[in-house]
Short mmCIF file of C-alpha atoms in Angstrom, two decimals:
data_model
loop_
_atom_site.label_atom_id
_atom_site.label_comp_id
_atom_site.label_asym_id
_atom_site.label_seq_id
_atom_site.Cartn_x
_atom_site.Cartn_y
_atom_site.Cartn_z
CA MET A 1 0.00 0.00 0.00
CA PHE A 2 1.38 3.37 -1.01
CA VAL A 3 0.93 6.39 1.27
CA THR A 4 1.01 9.81 -0.34
CA LYS A 5 3.08 12.26 1.66
CA PRO A 6 1.41 15.58 2.37
CA SER A 7 2.84 18.40 0.26
CA ASN A 8 4.69 21.19 2.06
CA LYS A 9 4.40 23.49 -0.95
CA LYS A 10 2.62 26.77 -0.30
CA THR A 11 0.10 28.28 -2.68
CA LYS A 12 1.78 30.63 -5.17
CA ILE A 13 0.68 34.28 -5.19
CA LEU A 14 1.88 36.78 -7.80
CA HIS A 15 1.73 40.54 -7.11
CA ILE A 16 2.17 42.87 -10.08
CA ALA A 17 2.75 46.64 -9.80
CA THR A 18 4.10 48.56 -12.82
CA GLY A 19 3.87 52.00 -11.20
CA ASN A 20 6.01 53.96 -8.76
CA TYR A 21 7.06 52.83 -5.27
CA SER A 22 4.07 51.76 -3.15
CA PRO A 23 4.41 51.02 0.58
CA ARG A 24 1.02 49.26 0.36
CA VAL A 25 2.50 46.56 -1.87
CA ILE A 26 5.29 45.99 0.65
CA LYS A 27 2.83 45.76 3.56
CA GLU A 28 0.62 43.28 1.75
CA VAL A 29 3.58 41.16 0.63
CA SER A 30 5.06 41.08 4.15
CA THR A 31 1.70 39.86 5.46
CA LEU A 32 1.05 37.24 2.79
CA VAL A 33 4.56 35.82 2.71
CA GLU A 34 3.98 34.19 6.10
CA HIS A 35 1.19 32.07 4.61
CA TYR A 36 1.90 31.75 0.89
CA GLU A 37 4.75 31.57 -1.59
CA VAL A 38 4.77 35.14 -2.84
CA TYR A 39 6.24 36.46 -6.07
CA VAL A 40 6.44 40.16 -6.88
CA ILE A 41 6.83 41.91 -10.23
CA GLN A 42 7.46 45.56 -9.45
CA ALA A 43 9.38 48.54 -10.80
CA VAL A 44 10.92 49.21 -7.37
CA ARG A 45 13.01 46.65 -5.52
CA LEU A 46 11.77 45.44 -2.16
CA LYS A 47 14.05 45.73 0.85
CA ASP A 48 15.76 42.95 2.81
CA SER A 49 12.86 42.79 5.29
CA GLU A 50 10.71 41.42 2.43
CA SER A 51 13.39 38.95 1.31
CA LYS A 52 11.10 35.93 1.81
CA ALA A 53 9.30 36.99 -1.36
CA HIS A 54 10.65 36.21 -4.82
CA PHE A 55 11.25 39.46 -6.67
CA TYR A 56 11.29 40.16 -10.41
CA HIS A 57 12.37 43.62 -11.48
CA ILE A 58 10.87 45.63 -14.34
CA ASN A 59 11.67 49.17 -15.41
CA TYR A 60 9.36 52.07 -14.61
CA TYR A 61 8.35 54.13 -17.63
CA PRO A 62 6.31 57.34 -17.23
CA GLN A 63 4.65 56.69 -20.59
CA LEU A 64 1.81 54.16 -20.56
CA TRP A 65 2.60 52.80 -24.02
CA LYS A 66 6.16 51.97 -22.94
CA ARG A 67 4.92 50.14 -19.84
CA ILE A 68 2.59 48.07 -22.04
CA CYS A 69 5.10 47.37 -24.84
CA PHE A 70 8.17 46.67 -22.68
CA ASN A 71 6.73 45.28 -19.43
CA PHE A 72 3.73 43.21 -20.51
CA PRO A 73 5.84 40.61 -22.39
CA LYS A 74 7.97 40.16 -19.25
CA ILE A 75 4.87 39.82 -17.09
CA LEU A 76 3.49 37.14 -19.41
CA PHE A 77 6.77 35.24 -19.36
CA TRP A 78 6.98 35.24 -15.55
CA TYR A 79 3.30 34.38 -15.19
CA PHE A 80 3.72 31.19 -17.23
CA LYS A 81 6.97 30.40 -15.46
CA ILE A 82 5.51 30.82 -11.94
CA GLN A 83 1.98 29.50 -12.65
CA PRO A 84 0.41 31.25 -9.65
CA LYS A 85 -2.92 30.34 -8.12
CA VAL A 86 -3.72 34.04 -7.53
CA VAL A 87 -2.60 37.15 -9.38
CA HIS A 88 -2.91 40.39 -7.39
CA ILE A 89 -2.74 43.55 -9.51
CA HIS A 90 -2.15 47.06 -8.18
CA VAL A 91 -2.70 49.39 -11.15
CA ILE A 92 -5.60 49.91 -13.53
CA GLU A 93 -3.54 49.40 -16.70
CA LEU A 94 -3.08 45.73 -15.77
CA ILE A 95 -6.82 44.91 -16.06
CA PRO A 96 -6.57 43.63 -19.67
CA ILE A 97 -3.69 41.23 -18.99
CA ALA A 98 -5.28 40.18 -15.68
CA TYR A 99 -8.50 39.36 -17.56
CA LEU A 100 -6.44 37.05 -19.76
CA PHE A 101 -5.15 35.35 -16.61
CA SER A 102 -8.72 34.91 -15.36
CA LEU A 103 -9.61 33.17 -18.63
CA LEU A 104 -6.73 30.79 -17.88
CA LYS A 105 -8.50 29.90 -14.59
CA THR A 106 -6.22 32.01 -12.38
CA LYS A 107 -7.96 33.87 -9.55
CA VAL A 108 -7.43 37.64 -9.84
CA VAL A 109 -7.42 40.24 -7.07
CA PHE A 110 -7.61 43.92 -8.09
CA ASP A 111 -6.37 46.34 -5.42
CA ILE A 112 -8.22 49.66 -5.91
CA TYR A 113 -6.23 52.50 -4.33
CA GLU A 114 -8.38 55.36 -5.59
CA ASP A 115 -11.87 56.02 -6.92
CA PHE A 116 -11.07 56.05 -10.64
CA HIS A 117 -14.66 57.04 -11.50
CA LYS A 118 -14.13 60.37 -9.74
CA LYS A 119 -10.40 60.86 -10.33
CA LEU A 120 -9.76 59.75 -13.90
CA PRO A 121 -11.95 62.39 -15.60
CA THR A 122 -9.93 65.10 -13.81
CA LYS A 123 -6.64 63.69 -15.19
CA GLN A 124 -7.68 62.32 -18.59
CA LYS A 125 -9.74 64.16 -21.23
CA ASN A 126 -9.34 61.59 -23.99
CA ASN A 127 -12.83 60.15 -24.54
CA ILE A 128 -11.44 57.00 -26.15
CA LEU A 129 -9.32 56.21 -23.09
CA LEU A 130 -12.22 57.00 -20.75
CA SER A 131 -14.44 54.61 -22.74
CA LEU A 132 -11.77 51.92 -22.52
CA PHE A 133 -11.56 52.44 -18.77
CA SER A 134 -15.33 52.07 -18.46
CA TYR A 135 -15.23 48.80 -20.41
CA PHE A 136 -12.34 47.26 -18.46
CA ASP A 137 -13.75 48.52 -15.17
CA LYS A 138 -16.93 46.54 -15.84
CA LEU A 139 -14.75 43.49 -16.56
CA SER A 140 -13.03 43.86 -13.19
CA SER A 141 -16.36 44.14 -11.32
CA LYS A 142 -17.60 40.96 -12.98
CA HIS A 143 -14.50 38.76 -13.04
CA PHE A 144 -12.11 39.95 -10.32
CA ASN A 145 -12.03 39.81 -6.54
CA LEU A 146 -11.75 43.42 -5.33
CA ILE A 147 -9.89 45.14 -2.50
CA PHE A 148 -10.76 48.76 -1.74
CA ALA A 149 -8.46 51.17 0.07
CA GLU A 150 -11.46 53.23 1.30
CA ASN A 151 -15.03 52.44 2.33
CA THR A 152 -16.28 55.34 0.19
CA TYR A 153 -15.07 53.69 -3.05
CA LEU A 154 -17.76 51.04 -2.75
CA THR A 155 -20.40 53.50 -4.00
CA SER A 156 -18.73 53.47 -7.44
CA TYR A 157 -18.95 49.66 -7.65
CA PRO A 158 -22.59 48.71 -7.03
CA ASN A 159 -22.52 45.49 -9.10
CA ILE A 160 -19.69 43.48 -7.56
CA ILE A 161 -20.07 39.76 -8.24
CA LYS A 162 -17.04 38.18 -6.58
CA ASN A 163 -15.42 38.62 -3.15
CA HIS A 164 -14.56 42.11 -1.98
CA GLU A 165 -13.08 43.71 1.13
CA VAL A 166 -12.07 47.14 2.39
CA ILE A 167 -8.47 47.14 3.60
CA LEU A 168 -7.35 50.56 4.76
CA ASN A 169 -3.81 51.72 4.07
CA PHE A 170 -2.69 52.22 7.67
CA PRO A 171 1.01 52.19 8.68
CA ARG A 172 2.82 49.21 10.18
CA LYS A 173 3.68 49.99 13.79
CA ALA A 174 7.13 48.39 13.56
CA ASP A 175 8.15 50.70 10.70
CA PHE A 176 7.98 53.73 12.98
CA GLU A 177 9.29 52.37 16.29
CA THR A 178 12.77 53.90 15.91
CA ILE A 179 11.68 57.21 14.31
CA TYR A 180 11.96 60.24 16.54
CA PHE A 181 11.70 63.96 15.81
CA HIS A 182 13.42 66.58 18.00
CA PHE A 183 10.90 69.45 17.62
CA ASN A 184 13.68 72.03 17.38
CA ILE A 185 11.95 75.35 16.74
CA THR A 186 15.10 77.48 17.07
CA ASN A 187 15.47 76.94 13.32
CA PRO A 188 11.99 75.68 12.36
CA GLU A 189 11.77 72.76 9.91
CA VAL A 190 8.62 71.63 8.08
CA PHE A 191 8.33 68.05 6.79
CA TYR A 192 6.64 66.82 3.59
CA ILE A 193 6.92 63.37 2.00
CA GLY A 194 4.91 62.06 -0.94
CA GLN A 195 4.02 63.04 -4.46
CA ILE A 196 5.22 66.58 -5.27
CA SER A 197 2.45 68.22 -7.29
CA ASN A 198 0.03 71.09 -7.40
CA ASN A 199 -2.74 68.69 -6.32
CA ARG A 200 -0.82 68.26 -3.04
CA CYS A 201 -0.91 72.05 -2.50
CA ILE A 202 2.87 72.41 -2.84
CA GLU A 203 2.51 75.87 -4.42
CA LYS A 204 0.32 77.08 -1.54
CA LEU A 205 2.81 75.62 0.93
CA LEU A 206 5.67 77.55 -0.75
CA GLU A 207 3.69 80.76 -0.42
CA ALA A 208 3.16 80.07 3.28
CA ILE A 209 6.89 79.41 3.76
CA TYR A 210 7.58 82.70 2.00
CA LEU A 211 5.40 84.53 4.56
CA LEU A 212 6.97 82.59 7.45
CA LYS A 213 10.46 83.54 6.28
CA GLU A 214 9.69 87.12 7.27
CA LEU A 215 9.38 85.93 10.88
CA TYR A 216 11.86 83.03 10.79
CA PRO A 217 14.61 83.68 8.17
CA ASN A 218 16.16 80.23 8.71
CA ILE A 219 12.95 78.23 8.31
CA LYS A 220 13.35 75.06 6.21
CA LEU A 221 10.89 73.07 4.12
CA HIS A 222 11.99 69.47 3.43
CA LEU A 223 10.41 67.97 0.31
CA PHE A 224 10.82 64.20 -0.10
CA GLY A 225 9.20 62.42 -3.02
CA TYR A 226 8.73 62.21 -6.77
CA PHE A 227 7.27 64.79 -9.13
CA SER A 228 3.87 64.03 -10.62
CA SER A 229 4.71 65.48 -14.03
CA ASN A 230 7.74 66.39 -16.12
CA ASP A 231 6.97 70.11 -16.09
CA PHE A 232 6.34 70.59 -12.35
CA PRO A 233 10.05 70.59 -11.30
CA ARG A 234 10.65 73.55 -13.58
CA LYS A 235 7.54 75.32 -12.26
CA LEU A 236 8.67 74.68 -8.70
CA GLU A 237 12.14 76.11 -9.37
CA VAL A 238 10.58 79.28 -10.80
CA LEU A 239 8.46 79.73 -7.66
CA ILE A 240 11.40 79.05 -5.33
CA LYS A 241 13.46 81.68 -7.12
CA GLU A 242 10.56 84.15 -7.23
CA TYR A 243 10.03 83.83 -3.47
CA ASP A 244 13.80 83.86 -2.77
CA LEU A 245 13.59 80.47 -1.04
CA GLU A 246 16.70 78.81 -2.51
CA GLU A 247 18.19 78.42 0.99
CA ASN A 248 14.88 77.45 2.61
CA VAL A 249 13.45 74.69 0.39
CA LEU A 250 15.36 71.40 0.26
CA LYS A 251 14.43 68.68 -2.30
CA TYR A 252 15.60 65.08 -1.97
CA GLY A 253 13.71 62.92 -4.47
CA MET A 254 12.37 59.45 -3.62
CA THR A 255 13.31 58.59 -0.03
CA SER A 256 11.97 56.11 2.51
CA PHE A 257 10.15 57.62 5.49
CA LYS A 258 12.82 56.35 7.86
CA GLU A 259 15.65 57.94 5.85
CA ALA A 260 13.69 61.17 5.43
CA ALA A 261 13.01 61.37 9.18
CA GLU A 262 16.72 61.02 9.89
CA ILE A 263 17.54 63.88 7.51
CA ALA A 264 14.77 66.15 8.82
CA LYS A 265 14.98 65.04 12.47
CA ASN A 266 14.44 68.58 13.74
CA ALA A 267 11.03 68.87 12.06
CA PHE A 268 8.02 69.80 14.19
CA VAL A 269 5.07 69.31 11.81
CA GLY A 270 4.07 67.11 8.83
CA ILE A 271 2.09 68.39 5.85
CA ALA A 272 -0.68 66.19 4.34
CA LEU A 273 -2.73 68.61 2.23
CA LEU A 274 -4.91 67.64 -0.72
CA LYS A 275 -6.96 69.82 -3.05
CA ASP A 276 -10.70 69.29 -3.46
CA ILE A 277 -10.50 67.37 -6.74
CA GLY A 278 -11.40 63.85 -7.82
CA ASP A 279 -11.74 61.47 -4.89
CA TYR A 280 -9.46 63.39 -2.50
CA LYS A 281 -12.33 64.77 -0.45
CA ILE A 282 -13.54 61.29 0.45
CA SER A 283 -10.11 59.68 0.90
CA TYR A 284 -7.71 59.51 3.81
CA PRO A 285 -4.26 60.88 2.94
CA THR A 286 -1.94 57.96 3.76
CA LYS A 287 0.78 60.38 4.86
CA MET A 288 -1.49 61.76 7.60
CA PHE A 289 -1.32 58.39 9.36
CA GLU A 290 2.41 58.04 8.72
CA TYR A 291 3.09 61.42 10.34
CA MET A 292 0.95 60.36 13.29
CA ALA A 293 2.84 57.07 13.56
CA SER A 294 6.15 58.97 13.63
CA GLY A 295 4.99 61.33 16.40
CA LEU A 296 4.63 64.44 14.22
CA PRO A 297 1.51 66.60 14.49
CA VAL A 298 -0.31 66.97 11.17
CA ILE A 299 -1.68 69.76 9.04
CA THR A 300 -4.26 68.30 6.64
CA SER A 301 -7.19 69.51 4.55
CA ASN A 302 -10.39 70.39 6.40
CA PHE A 303 -12.40 67.69 4.63
CA LYS A 304 -14.95 65.77 6.71
CA HIS A 305 -13.07 62.49 6.18
CA CYS A 306 -9.78 63.93 7.49
CA LEU A 307 -11.33 65.93 10.30
CA SER A 308 -13.02 62.81 11.68
CA VAL A 309 -9.53 61.50 12.48
CA ILE A 310 -7.76 64.72 13.38
CA ASN A 311 -10.49 66.01 15.71
CA SER A 312 -11.05 62.69 17.49
CA THR A 313 -7.32 62.09 18.09
CA LYS A 314 -6.32 65.75 18.57
CA ALA A 315 -3.25 64.97 16.42
CA GLY A 316 -3.21 68.19 14.41
CA PHE A 317 -5.32 70.72 12.52
CA GLY A 318 -7.41 70.83 9.36
CA VAL A 319 -7.15 73.90 7.14
CA ASN A 320 -8.62 75.14 3.88
CA PRO A 321 -6.08 73.72 1.40
CA GLU A 322 -6.55 76.74 -0.88
CA SER A 323 -5.83 79.27 1.88
CA VAL A 324 -2.20 80.32 2.17
CA GLN A 325 -3.13 82.41 5.19
CA GLU A 326 -4.56 79.44 7.11
CA ILE A 327 -1.55 77.28 6.30
CA PHE A 328 0.75 80.09 7.43
CA GLU A 329 -1.17 80.66 10.67
CA VAL A 330 -1.23 77.00 11.71
CA ILE A 331 2.49 76.45 11.02
CA ASN A 332 3.22 79.63 12.98
CA TRP A 333 1.04 78.39 15.85
CA PHE A 334 3.08 75.19 16.05
CA ILE A 335 6.32 77.22 16.15
CA GLN A 336 4.93 79.39 18.91
CA ASN A 337 3.60 76.42 20.89
CA PRO A 338 6.23 73.64 20.75
CA LYS A 339 5.00 71.93 23.94
CA GLU A 340 1.46 71.60 22.57
CA ALA A 341 2.84 70.51 19.19
CA LYS A 342 4.78 67.68 20.79
CA GLU A 343 1.73 66.62 22.82
CA MET A 344 -0.34 66.50 19.62
CA GLY A 345 2.35 64.33 18.06
CA ASN A 346 2.24 61.95 21.03
CA LEU A 347 -1.55 61.70 20.81
CA GLY A 348 -1.30 60.85 17.13
CA LYS A 349 1.26 58.12 17.81
CA GLU A 350 -0.95 56.69 20.56
CA ALA A 351 -3.91 56.57 18.14
CA ILE A 352 -1.84 54.59 15.63
CA GLN A 353 -0.79 52.10 18.31
CA LYS A 354 -4.39 51.56 19.40
CA GLN A 355 -6.46 51.87 16.22
CA TYR A 356 -5.09 53.09 12.91
CA ASN A 357 -2.47 50.42 12.22
CA TRP A 358 -1.76 47.85 9.52
CA GLU A 359 -1.80 44.96 11.99
CA SER A 360 -5.60 45.22 12.22
CA GLU A 361 -5.94 45.34 8.43
CA ALA A 362 -3.53 42.41 7.89
CA LYS A 363 -6.01 40.05 9.55
CA LYS A 364 -8.67 41.14 7.05
CA LEU A 365 -6.26 40.55 4.15
CA ILE A 366 -5.52 36.97 5.27
CA ALA A 367 -9.24 36.22 5.75
CA PHE A 368 -9.98 37.69 2.31
CA TYR A 369 -7.39 35.48 0.62
CA GLN A 370 -8.82 32.43 2.33
CA LYS A 371 -12.23 33.27 0.82
CA VAL A 372 -10.76 33.85 -2.64
CA LEU A 373 -8.91 30.52 -2.61
CA ALA A 374 -11.94 28.66 -1.26
CA ASP A 375 -14.15 29.73 -4.20
#
């Protein structure tokens, strides 16, 4: 009599992200790798802490046609080589190729970071592309399992057929345990990390720094992140020169939060402003929670969604994102009240430890995958 030995092989999961660096991908991979054999195709290399995953590198191209022509053949090659049970996509442009995978009996998970129905028309005026999005979006609702980064996105997807779950993009507690800011207001330093664009109110912030320079000549604004468009760096340089802020505004490019915090360790406030466009008004700015996790008080937009967190935790202030005067006044208040600023930062950190953390969302992710695989 022959006895079949139980297999120790884990189920293969393939994550695909052709866009810029996404901490959400890293958090999901670090959670899933404890339960599954995880492969990642991404334009940014994962760090050593995610070394249990198998990583395949692709180039990042700003142009969509280049990402399709140069990256899709590689994705197809690795897909057939790995033969995953589940493919987890992170960007909308991957819907067509993911649909092909679903036809090949692979389970597909689509991670929806933003409400494309509200946001895409503000970024894209090409009716042909918008029609294509509408077509592929209907495909995803019918054939894919869906993960939403916000509860509010569900209203744009009323006809979901397969499994779905809301998994909020909260920070991992461990990522911020060793981060500490000094709150040195002798030479005030303001902290910003994320996408550098007009939609993030960077121009308004520069104007506020210009006003603050009259009171604090040595004030510094640290900008960490990537530019949203090819023309914005030039526009930013013009504004910096116009406001005579060459010595006050420091730009670093793409940097991890931990590295950025070490560079700007004297900062006393984090900026998480969004304009009232697309889905921003109904979305949490991820950076708001990251500032809270690091112990920095936050200045965010006075949208209902943001204020529900800021007011309940007392971790900062909400301002009109279009008002330079309000941004100026709140930053000045923090400079004038360093003790209260630090207390706000502590309250924010405490709220992350108790409530707004990835550890609570990770459990939902594991349960969701179990449902997907059981179908």
